[in-house]
Short mmCIF file of C-alpha atoms and ligand atoms in Angstrom, two decimals:
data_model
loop_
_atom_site.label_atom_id
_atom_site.label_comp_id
_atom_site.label_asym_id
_atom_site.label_seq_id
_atom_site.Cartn_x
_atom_site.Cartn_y
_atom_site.Cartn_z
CA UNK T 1 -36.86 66.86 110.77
CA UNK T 2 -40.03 67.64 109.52
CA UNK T 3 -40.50 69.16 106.09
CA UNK T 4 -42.70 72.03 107.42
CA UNK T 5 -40.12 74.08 108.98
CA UNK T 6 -38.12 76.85 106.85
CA UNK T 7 -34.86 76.30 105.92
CA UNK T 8 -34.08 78.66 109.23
CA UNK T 9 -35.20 76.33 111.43
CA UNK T 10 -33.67 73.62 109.85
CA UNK T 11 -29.99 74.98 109.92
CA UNK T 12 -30.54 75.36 114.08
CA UNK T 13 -32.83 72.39 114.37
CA UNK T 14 -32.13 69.99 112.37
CA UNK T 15 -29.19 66.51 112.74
CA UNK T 16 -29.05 66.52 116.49
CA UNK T 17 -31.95 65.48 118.26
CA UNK T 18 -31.17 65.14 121.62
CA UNK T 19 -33.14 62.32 123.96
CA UNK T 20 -33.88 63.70 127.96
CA UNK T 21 -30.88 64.14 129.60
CA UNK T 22 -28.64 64.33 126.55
CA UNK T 23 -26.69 68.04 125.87
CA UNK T 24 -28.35 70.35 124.08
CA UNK T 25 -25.69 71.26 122.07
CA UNK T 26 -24.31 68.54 119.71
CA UNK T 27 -21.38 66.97 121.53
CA UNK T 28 -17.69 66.29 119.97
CA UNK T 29 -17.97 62.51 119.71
CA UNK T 30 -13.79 62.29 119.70
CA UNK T 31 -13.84 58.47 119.69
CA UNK T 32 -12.45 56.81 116.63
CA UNK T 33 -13.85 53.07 118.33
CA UNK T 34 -17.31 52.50 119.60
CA UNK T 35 -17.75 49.50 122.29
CA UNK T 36 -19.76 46.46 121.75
CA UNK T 37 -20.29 43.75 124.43
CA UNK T 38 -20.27 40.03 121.96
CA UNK T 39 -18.43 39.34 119.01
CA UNK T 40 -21.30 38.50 116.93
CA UNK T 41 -23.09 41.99 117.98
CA UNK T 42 -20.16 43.88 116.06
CA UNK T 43 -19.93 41.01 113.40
CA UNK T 44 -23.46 42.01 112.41
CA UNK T 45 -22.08 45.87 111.63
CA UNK T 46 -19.34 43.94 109.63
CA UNK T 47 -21.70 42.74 107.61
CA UNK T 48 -24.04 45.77 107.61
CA UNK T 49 -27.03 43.41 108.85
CA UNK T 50 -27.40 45.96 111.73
CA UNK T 51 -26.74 49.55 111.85
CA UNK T 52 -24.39 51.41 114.56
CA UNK T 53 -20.94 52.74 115.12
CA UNK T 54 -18.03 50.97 115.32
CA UNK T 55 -15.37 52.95 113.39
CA UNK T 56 -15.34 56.56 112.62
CA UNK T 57 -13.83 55.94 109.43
CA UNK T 58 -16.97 54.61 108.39
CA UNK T 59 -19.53 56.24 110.70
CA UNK T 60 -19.47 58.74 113.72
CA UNK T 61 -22.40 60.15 115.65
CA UNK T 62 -20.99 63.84 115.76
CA UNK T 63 -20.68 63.49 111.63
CA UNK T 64 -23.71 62.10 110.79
CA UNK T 65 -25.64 64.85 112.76
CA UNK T 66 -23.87 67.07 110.46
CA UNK T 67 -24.55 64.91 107.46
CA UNK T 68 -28.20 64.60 108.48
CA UNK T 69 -28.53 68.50 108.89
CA UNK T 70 -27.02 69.32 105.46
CA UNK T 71 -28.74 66.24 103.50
CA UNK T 72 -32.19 68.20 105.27
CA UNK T 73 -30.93 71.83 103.73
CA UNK T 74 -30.87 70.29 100.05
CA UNK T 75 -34.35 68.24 100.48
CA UNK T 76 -31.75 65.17 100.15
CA UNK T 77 -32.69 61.51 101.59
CA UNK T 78 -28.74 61.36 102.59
CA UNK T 79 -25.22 62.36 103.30
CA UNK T 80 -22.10 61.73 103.67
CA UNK T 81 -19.31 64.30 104.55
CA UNK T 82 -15.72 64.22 103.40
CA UNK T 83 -12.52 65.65 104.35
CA UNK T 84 -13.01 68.60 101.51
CA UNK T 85 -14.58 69.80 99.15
CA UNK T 86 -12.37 68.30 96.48
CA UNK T 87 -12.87 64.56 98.21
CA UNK T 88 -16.78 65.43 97.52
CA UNK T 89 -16.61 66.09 93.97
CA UNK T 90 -14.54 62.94 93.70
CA UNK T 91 -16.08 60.28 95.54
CA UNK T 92 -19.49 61.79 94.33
CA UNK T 93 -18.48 60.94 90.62
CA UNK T 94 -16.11 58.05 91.77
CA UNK T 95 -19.05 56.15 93.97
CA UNK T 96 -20.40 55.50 90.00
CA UNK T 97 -17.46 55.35 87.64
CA UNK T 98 -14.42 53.07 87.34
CA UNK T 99 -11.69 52.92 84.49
CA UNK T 100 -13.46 52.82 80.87
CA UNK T 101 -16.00 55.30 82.23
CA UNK T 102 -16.62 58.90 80.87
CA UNK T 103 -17.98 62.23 82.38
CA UNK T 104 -19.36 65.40 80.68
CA UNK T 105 -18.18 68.32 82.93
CA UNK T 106 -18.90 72.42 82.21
CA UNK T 107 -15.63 73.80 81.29
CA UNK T 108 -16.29 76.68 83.83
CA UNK T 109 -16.23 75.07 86.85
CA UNK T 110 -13.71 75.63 89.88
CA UNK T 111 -10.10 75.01 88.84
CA UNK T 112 -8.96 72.36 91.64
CA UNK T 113 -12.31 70.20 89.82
CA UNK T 114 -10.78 71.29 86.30
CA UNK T 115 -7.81 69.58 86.82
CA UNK T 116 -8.92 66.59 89.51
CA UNK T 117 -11.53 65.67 85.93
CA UNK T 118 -9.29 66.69 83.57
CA UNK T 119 -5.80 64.83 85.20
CA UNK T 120 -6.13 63.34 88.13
CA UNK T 121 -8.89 61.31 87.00
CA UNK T 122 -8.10 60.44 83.44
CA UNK T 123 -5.05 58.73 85.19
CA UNK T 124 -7.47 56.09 86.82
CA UNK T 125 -8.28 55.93 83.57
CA UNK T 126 -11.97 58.17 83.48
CA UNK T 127 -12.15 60.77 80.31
CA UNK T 128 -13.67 63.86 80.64
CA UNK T 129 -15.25 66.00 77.98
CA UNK T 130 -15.33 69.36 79.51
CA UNK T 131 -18.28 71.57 77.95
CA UNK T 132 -19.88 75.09 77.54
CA UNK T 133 -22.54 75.22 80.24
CA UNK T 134 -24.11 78.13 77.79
CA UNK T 135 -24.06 75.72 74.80
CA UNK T 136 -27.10 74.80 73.91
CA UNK T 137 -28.78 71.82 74.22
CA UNK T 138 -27.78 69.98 70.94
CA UNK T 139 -24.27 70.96 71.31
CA UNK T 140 -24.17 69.59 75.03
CA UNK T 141 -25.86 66.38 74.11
CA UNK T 142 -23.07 65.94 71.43
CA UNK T 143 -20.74 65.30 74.55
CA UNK T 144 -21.87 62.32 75.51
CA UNK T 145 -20.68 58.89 74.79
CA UNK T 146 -22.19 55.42 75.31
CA UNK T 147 -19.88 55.42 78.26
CA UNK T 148 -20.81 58.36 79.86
CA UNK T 149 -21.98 58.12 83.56
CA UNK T 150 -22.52 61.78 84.84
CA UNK T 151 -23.60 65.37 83.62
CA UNK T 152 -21.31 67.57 86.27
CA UNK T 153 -21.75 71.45 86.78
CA UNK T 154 -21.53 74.13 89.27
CA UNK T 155 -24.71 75.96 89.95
CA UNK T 156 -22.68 79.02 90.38
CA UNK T 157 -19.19 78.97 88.68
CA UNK T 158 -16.17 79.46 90.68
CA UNK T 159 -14.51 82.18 89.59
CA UNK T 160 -16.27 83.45 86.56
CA UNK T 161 -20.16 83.93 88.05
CA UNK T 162 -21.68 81.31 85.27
CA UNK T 163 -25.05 80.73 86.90
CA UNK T 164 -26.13 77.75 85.54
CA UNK T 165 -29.50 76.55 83.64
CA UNK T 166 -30.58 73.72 86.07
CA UNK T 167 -33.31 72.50 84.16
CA UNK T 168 -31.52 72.65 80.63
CA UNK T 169 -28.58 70.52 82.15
CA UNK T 170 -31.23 67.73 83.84
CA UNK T 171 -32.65 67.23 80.90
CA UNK T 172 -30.07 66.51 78.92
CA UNK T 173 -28.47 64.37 81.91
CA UNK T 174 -31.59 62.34 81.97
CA UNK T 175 -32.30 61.92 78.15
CA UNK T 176 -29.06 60.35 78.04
CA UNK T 177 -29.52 57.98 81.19
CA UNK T 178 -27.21 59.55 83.42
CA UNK T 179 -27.69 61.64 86.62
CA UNK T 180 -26.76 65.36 87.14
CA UNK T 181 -24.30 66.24 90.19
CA UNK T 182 -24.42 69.99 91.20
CA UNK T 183 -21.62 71.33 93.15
CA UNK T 184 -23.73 74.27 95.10
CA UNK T 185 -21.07 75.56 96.76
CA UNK T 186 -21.46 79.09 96.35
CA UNK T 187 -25.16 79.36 96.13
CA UNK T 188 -25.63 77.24 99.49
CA UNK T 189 -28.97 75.66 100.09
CA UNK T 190 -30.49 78.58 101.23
CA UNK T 191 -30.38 80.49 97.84
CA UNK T 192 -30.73 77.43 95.94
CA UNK T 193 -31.89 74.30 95.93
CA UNK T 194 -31.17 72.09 92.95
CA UNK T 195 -33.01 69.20 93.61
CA UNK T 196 -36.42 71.27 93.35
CA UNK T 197 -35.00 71.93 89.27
CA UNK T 198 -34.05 68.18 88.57
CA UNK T 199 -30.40 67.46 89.76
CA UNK T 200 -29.99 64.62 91.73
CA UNK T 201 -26.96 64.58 93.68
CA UNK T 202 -25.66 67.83 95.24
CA UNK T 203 -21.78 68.49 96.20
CA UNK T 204 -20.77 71.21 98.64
CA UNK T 205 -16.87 72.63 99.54
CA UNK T 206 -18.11 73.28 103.06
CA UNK T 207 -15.42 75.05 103.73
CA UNK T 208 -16.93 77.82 101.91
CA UNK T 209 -19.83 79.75 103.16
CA UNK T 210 -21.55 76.42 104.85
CA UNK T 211 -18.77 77.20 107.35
CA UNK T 212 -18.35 80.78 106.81
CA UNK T 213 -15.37 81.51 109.19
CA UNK T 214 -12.85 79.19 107.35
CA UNK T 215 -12.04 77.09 109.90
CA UNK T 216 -12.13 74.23 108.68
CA UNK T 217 -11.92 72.26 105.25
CA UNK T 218 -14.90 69.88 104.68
CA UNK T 219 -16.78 68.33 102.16
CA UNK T 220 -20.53 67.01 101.73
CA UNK T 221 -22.22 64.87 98.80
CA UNK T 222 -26.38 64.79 99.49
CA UNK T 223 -27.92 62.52 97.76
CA UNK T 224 -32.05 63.01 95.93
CA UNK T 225 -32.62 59.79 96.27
CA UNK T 226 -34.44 60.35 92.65
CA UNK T 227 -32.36 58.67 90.35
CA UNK T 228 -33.67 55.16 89.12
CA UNK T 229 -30.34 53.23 89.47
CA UNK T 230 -31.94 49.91 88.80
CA UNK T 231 -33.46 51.68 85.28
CA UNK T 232 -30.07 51.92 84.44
CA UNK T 233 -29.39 48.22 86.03
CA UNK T 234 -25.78 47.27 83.73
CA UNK T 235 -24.52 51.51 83.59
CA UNK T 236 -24.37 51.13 87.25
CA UNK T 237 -23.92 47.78 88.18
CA UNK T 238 -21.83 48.85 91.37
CA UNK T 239 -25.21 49.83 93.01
CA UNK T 240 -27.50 47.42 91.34
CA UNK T 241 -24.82 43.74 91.60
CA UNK T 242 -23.81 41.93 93.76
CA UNK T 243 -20.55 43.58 96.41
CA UNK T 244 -18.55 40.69 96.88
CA UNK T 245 -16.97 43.25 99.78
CA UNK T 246 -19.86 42.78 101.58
CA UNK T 247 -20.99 38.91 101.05
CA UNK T 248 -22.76 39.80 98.19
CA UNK T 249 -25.02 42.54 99.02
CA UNK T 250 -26.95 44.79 96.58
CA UNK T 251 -26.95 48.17 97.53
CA UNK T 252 -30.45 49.43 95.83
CA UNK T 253 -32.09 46.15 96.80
CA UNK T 254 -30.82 46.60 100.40
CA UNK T 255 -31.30 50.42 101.02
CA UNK T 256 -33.49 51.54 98.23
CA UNK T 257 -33.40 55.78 98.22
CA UNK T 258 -30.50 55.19 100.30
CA UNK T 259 -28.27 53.20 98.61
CA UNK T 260 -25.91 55.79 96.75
CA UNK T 261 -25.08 57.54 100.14
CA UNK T 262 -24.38 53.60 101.99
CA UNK T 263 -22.09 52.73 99.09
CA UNK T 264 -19.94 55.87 99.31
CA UNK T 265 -20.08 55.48 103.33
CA UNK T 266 -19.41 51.79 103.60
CA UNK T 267 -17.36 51.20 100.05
CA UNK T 268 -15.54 54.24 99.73
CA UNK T 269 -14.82 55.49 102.82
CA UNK T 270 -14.16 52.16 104.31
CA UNK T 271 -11.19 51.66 101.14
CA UNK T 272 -10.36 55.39 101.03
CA UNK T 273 -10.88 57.12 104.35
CA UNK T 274 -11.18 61.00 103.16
CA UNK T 275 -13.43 61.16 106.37
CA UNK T 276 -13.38 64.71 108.15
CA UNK T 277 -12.51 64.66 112.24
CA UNK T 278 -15.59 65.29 114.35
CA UNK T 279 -14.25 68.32 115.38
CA UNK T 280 -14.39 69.81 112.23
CA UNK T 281 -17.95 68.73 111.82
CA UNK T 282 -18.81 69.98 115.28
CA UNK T 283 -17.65 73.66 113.67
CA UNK T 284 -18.90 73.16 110.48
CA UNK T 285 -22.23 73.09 112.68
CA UNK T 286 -21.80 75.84 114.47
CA UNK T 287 -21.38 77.68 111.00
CA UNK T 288 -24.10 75.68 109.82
CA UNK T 289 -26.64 77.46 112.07
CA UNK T 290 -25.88 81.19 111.03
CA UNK T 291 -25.34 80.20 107.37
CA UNK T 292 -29.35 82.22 106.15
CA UNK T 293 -28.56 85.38 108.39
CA UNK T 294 -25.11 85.69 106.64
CA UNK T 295 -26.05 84.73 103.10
CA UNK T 296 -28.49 87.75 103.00
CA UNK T 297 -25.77 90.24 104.48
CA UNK T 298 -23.07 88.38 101.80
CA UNK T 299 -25.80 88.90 99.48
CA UNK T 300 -26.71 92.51 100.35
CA UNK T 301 -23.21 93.78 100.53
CA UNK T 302 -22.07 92.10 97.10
CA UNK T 303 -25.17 94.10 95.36
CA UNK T 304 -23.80 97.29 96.96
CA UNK T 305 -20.22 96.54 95.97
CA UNK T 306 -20.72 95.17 92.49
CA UNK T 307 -23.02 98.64 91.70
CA UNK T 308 -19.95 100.68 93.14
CA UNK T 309 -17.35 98.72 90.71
CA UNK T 310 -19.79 99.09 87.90
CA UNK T 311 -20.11 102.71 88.29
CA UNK T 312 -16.06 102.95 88.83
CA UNK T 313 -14.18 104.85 85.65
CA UNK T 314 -11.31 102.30 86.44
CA UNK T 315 -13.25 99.11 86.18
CA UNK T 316 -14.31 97.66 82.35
CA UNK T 317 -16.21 94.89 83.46
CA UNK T 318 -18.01 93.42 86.21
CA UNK T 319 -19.32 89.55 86.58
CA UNK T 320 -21.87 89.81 89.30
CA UNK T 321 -25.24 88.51 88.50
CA UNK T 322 -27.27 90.53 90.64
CA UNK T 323 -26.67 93.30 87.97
CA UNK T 324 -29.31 94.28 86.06
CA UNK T 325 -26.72 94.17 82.70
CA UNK T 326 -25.20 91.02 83.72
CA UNK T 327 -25.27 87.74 81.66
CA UNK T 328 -27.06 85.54 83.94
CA UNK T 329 -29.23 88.05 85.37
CA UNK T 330 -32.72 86.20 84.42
CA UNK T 331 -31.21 82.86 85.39
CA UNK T 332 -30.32 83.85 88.77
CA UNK T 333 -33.67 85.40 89.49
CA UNK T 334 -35.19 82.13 88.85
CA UNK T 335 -33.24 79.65 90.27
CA UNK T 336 -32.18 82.41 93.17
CA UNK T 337 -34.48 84.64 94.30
CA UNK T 338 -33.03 85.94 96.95
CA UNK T 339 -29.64 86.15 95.61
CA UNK T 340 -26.95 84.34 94.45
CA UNK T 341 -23.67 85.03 96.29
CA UNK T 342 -21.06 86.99 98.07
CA UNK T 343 -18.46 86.51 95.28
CA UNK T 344 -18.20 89.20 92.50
CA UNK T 345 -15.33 89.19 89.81
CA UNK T 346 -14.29 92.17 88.06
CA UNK T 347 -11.63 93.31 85.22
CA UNK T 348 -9.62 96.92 85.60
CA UNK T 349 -8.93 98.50 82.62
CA UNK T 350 -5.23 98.40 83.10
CA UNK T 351 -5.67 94.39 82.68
CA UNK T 352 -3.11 92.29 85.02
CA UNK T 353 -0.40 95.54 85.93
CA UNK T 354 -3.30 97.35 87.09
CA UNK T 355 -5.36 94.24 89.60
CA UNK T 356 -1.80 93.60 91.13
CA UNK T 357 -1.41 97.46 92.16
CA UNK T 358 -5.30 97.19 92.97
CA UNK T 359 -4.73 94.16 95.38
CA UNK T 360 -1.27 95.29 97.11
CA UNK T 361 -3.08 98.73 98.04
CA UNK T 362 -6.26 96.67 99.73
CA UNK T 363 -6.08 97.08 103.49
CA UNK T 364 -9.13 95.66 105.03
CA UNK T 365 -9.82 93.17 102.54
CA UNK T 366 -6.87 90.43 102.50
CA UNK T 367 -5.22 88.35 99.31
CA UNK T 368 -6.33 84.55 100.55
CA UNK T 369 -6.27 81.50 98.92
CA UNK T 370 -10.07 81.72 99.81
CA UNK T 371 -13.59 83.04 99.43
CA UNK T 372 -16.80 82.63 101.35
CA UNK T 373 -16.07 83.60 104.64
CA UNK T 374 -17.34 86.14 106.76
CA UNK T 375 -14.04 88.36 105.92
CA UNK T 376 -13.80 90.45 102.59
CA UNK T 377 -10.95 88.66 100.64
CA UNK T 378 -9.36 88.90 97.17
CA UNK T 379 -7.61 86.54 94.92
CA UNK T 380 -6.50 86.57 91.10
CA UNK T 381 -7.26 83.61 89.82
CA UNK T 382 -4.57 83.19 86.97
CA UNK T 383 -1.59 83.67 89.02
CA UNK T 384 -3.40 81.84 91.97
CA UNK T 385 -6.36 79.07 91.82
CA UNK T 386 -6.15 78.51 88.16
CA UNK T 387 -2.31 79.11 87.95
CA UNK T 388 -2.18 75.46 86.12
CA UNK T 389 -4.12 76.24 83.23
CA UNK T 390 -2.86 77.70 79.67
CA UNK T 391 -4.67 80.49 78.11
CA UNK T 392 -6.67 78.59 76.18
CA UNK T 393 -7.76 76.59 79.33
CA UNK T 394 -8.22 79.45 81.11
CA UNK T 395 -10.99 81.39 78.43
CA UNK T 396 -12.74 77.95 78.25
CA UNK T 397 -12.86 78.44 81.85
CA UNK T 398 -13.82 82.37 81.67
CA UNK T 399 -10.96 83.37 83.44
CA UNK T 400 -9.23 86.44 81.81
CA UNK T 401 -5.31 87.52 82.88
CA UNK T 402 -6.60 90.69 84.55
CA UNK T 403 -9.63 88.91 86.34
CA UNK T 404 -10.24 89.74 90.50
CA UNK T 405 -12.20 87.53 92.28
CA UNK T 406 -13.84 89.66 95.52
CA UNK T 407 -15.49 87.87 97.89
CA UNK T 408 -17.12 90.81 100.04
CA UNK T 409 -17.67 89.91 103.25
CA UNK T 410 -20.39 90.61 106.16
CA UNK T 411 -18.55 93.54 107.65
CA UNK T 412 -19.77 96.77 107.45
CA UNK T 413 -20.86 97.58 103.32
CA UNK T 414 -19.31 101.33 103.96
CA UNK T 415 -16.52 100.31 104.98
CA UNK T 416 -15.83 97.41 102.32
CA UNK T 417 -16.63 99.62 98.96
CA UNK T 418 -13.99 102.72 101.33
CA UNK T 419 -11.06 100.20 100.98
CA UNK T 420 -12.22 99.13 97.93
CA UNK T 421 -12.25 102.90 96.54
CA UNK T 422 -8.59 103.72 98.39
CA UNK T 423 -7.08 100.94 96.62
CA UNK T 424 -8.38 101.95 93.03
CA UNK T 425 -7.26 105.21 93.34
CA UNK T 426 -3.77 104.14 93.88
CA UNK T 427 -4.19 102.47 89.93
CA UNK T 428 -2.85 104.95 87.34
N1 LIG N 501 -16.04 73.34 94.66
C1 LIG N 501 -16.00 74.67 94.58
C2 LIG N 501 -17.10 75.40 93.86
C3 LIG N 501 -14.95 75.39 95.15
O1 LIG N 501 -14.94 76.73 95.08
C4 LIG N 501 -13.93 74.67 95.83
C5 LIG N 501 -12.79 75.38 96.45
O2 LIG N 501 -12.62 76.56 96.29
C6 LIG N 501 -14.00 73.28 95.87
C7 LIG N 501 -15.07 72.64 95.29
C8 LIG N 501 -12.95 72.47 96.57
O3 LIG N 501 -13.20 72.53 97.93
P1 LIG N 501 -12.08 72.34 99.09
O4 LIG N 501 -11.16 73.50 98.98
O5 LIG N 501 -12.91 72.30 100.33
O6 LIG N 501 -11.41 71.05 98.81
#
């Protein structure tokens, strides 16, 4: 779609362009084979000489609209989408590392990533060294390794609000030869855009506000298409050698800008299948083309609800960026303009005692394993998402025992910051 239109347009517009005749509406393509008339016409696809569909594991038309759509939002040359979010930040970092590799990671990032880096990962036998993303420079750059094959942060840390410094962290990414992967969940494309501050690859939980009605679990990795793989020729010789999978094919010599997104679509996938059903993409579109209208009311009523917290006698502290007092307020006007997010996390003076007596009282705002939907919900994050982590973990992380995660939602503001008020009072 063309680069003129606003990022409006482009969440309706953009993916599915239908030819005369063809529905308007992108269509459910619920069809895990795709017919061919000779055997050499689908040999060809084997051996990626032609392009077209022939198994949705690899490839299917109701996906890659999707794909297309959200690789547009970023300013991205490509997609791919994945079953979830956590399949994203995986195969993103996966689609360049194997065993003997090493990542630098900010400590603050979501907890499921935490632990998928910090375990999960080091079992296949990749180390991470999990930094401060406020560290400076030097101290950052004192991370890396000769090994090291990605910079990884979150533009907006899940839970503790760290908005991150873009530009500091592609700098130091690309001083040391490696690219920068954003996971921009929570910010979404329409706040922020990290490819215009130097990252070059961009992760997304869709399930989040991409979605916004949470229902469904989905994942997306866009692609610049900046990064000079074949600068780095040896450091990432699974893009720039030979695939023996394939009869030998080079993926940057065969689809230049392209050729991160092919490998993790025709390498990854085809081995490791986390693909989602086009069903769920088909939703995830439908959430897709509402995602700027809701952001600003997310946005609006999270401004509104932080200043009511931060005026509260109960409440000691309040993460929310959007605050003039807050931490990363500067950052967040730079890299996000019009605002950051719908997610706010706040301490009660009574410390953990007190948030569990403020959460049982809630009555329109529900305790969910989630955030970024279109309904207010609450979660503590060290007796739920980050439940794994010891204390020490969970301060490197910025999550403190009494910590609430809110994500205010697009109902009415009034009505939000009335439950919210009912359920403090109950806290002696
Ligand atoms: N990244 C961030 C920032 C998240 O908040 C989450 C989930 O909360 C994930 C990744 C994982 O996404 P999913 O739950 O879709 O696997």
């Amino acid at each position: 779609m063309s680069n003129q239109y606003k990022i409006e347009t482009k969440c309706i517009q953009s993916g599915w362009h239908p030819k005369k005749g063809e529905p308007r509406v992108l269509p459910i393509y619920q069809s895990t084979t795709f017919k061919y008339d000779t055997t050499d016409e689908m040999g060809k696809l084997f051996d990626l000489e032609e392009e077209g569909y022939f198994y949705t594991r690899l490839q299917n038309p109701t996906n890659d609209a999707v794909a297309a759509k959200i690789a547009d939002l970023e300013g991205g040359v490509a997609a791919v989408l994945t079953s979830s979010g956590q399949a994203a930040n995986f195969y993103a970092v996966f689609n360049i590392c194997e065993a003997g590799d090493h990542i630098v990671c900010a400590a603050e990032v979501y907890g499921g990533t935490f632990n998928l880096f910090g375990v999960t990962m080091k079992k296949l036998g990749i180390d991470c060294t999990f930094i401060d993303a406020d560290a400076s420079e030097e101290e950052i750059a004192k991370a890396f390794r000769p090994n090291t094959k990605v910079l990884f942060a979150e533009t907006i840390a899940n839970p503790a609000l760290v908005v991150l410094d873009i530009e500091k962290f592609a700098k130091i990414a690309h001083s040391h030869g490696v690219p920068l992967i954003v996971d921009n969940t929570f910010a979404t494309p329409v706040n922020c855009r990290p490819f215009e501050w130097g990252a070059d690859i961009v992760t997304h939980s869709t399930t989040k506000y991409m979605d916004g009605h949470a229902m469904q679990v989905g994942g997306a990795i866009v692609d610049s298409g900046n990064f000079d793989w074949e600068a780095q020729k040896e450091k990432y010789h699974g893009l720039t050698t030979p695939d023996e999978s394939y009869h030998g094919i080079v993926y940057t010599q065969k689809f230049g800008k392209k050729a991160y997104i092919t490998k993790a679509t025709v390498q990854l996938m085809r081995d490791l299948g986390s693909i989602p059903a086009p069903m769920n993409c088909f939703l995830l579109n439908v959430g897709l083309e509402t995602l700027p209208l809701r952001m600003e009311r997310h946005c609006y009523n999270a401004q509104k609800v932080a200043e009511f917290l931060n005026a509260h006698e109960k409440v000691s502290h309040v993460n929310f960026a959007g605050l003039p007092g807050d931490k990363y307020y500067t950052l967040a006007k730079k890299y996000m303009p019009k605002g950051t997010c719908g997610v706010i996390s706040f301490e009660l003076k009574g410390g953990r005692e007190a948030a569990v007596t403020f959460m049982d009282g809630l009555k329109l705002a529900a305790i969910v394993t989630h955030v970024a939907d279109a309904r207010t919900s609450v979660l503590h994050p060290a007796s739920h998402t980050h439940r794994q982590m010891n204390d020490e973990q969970l301060a490197e992380a910025g999550v403190s025992p009494g910590m609430i995660r809110l994500s205010v939602g697009i109902e009415n503001v009034e009505d939000i910051i009335e439950d919210l008020s009912q359920a403090l009072d109950l806290v002696k």
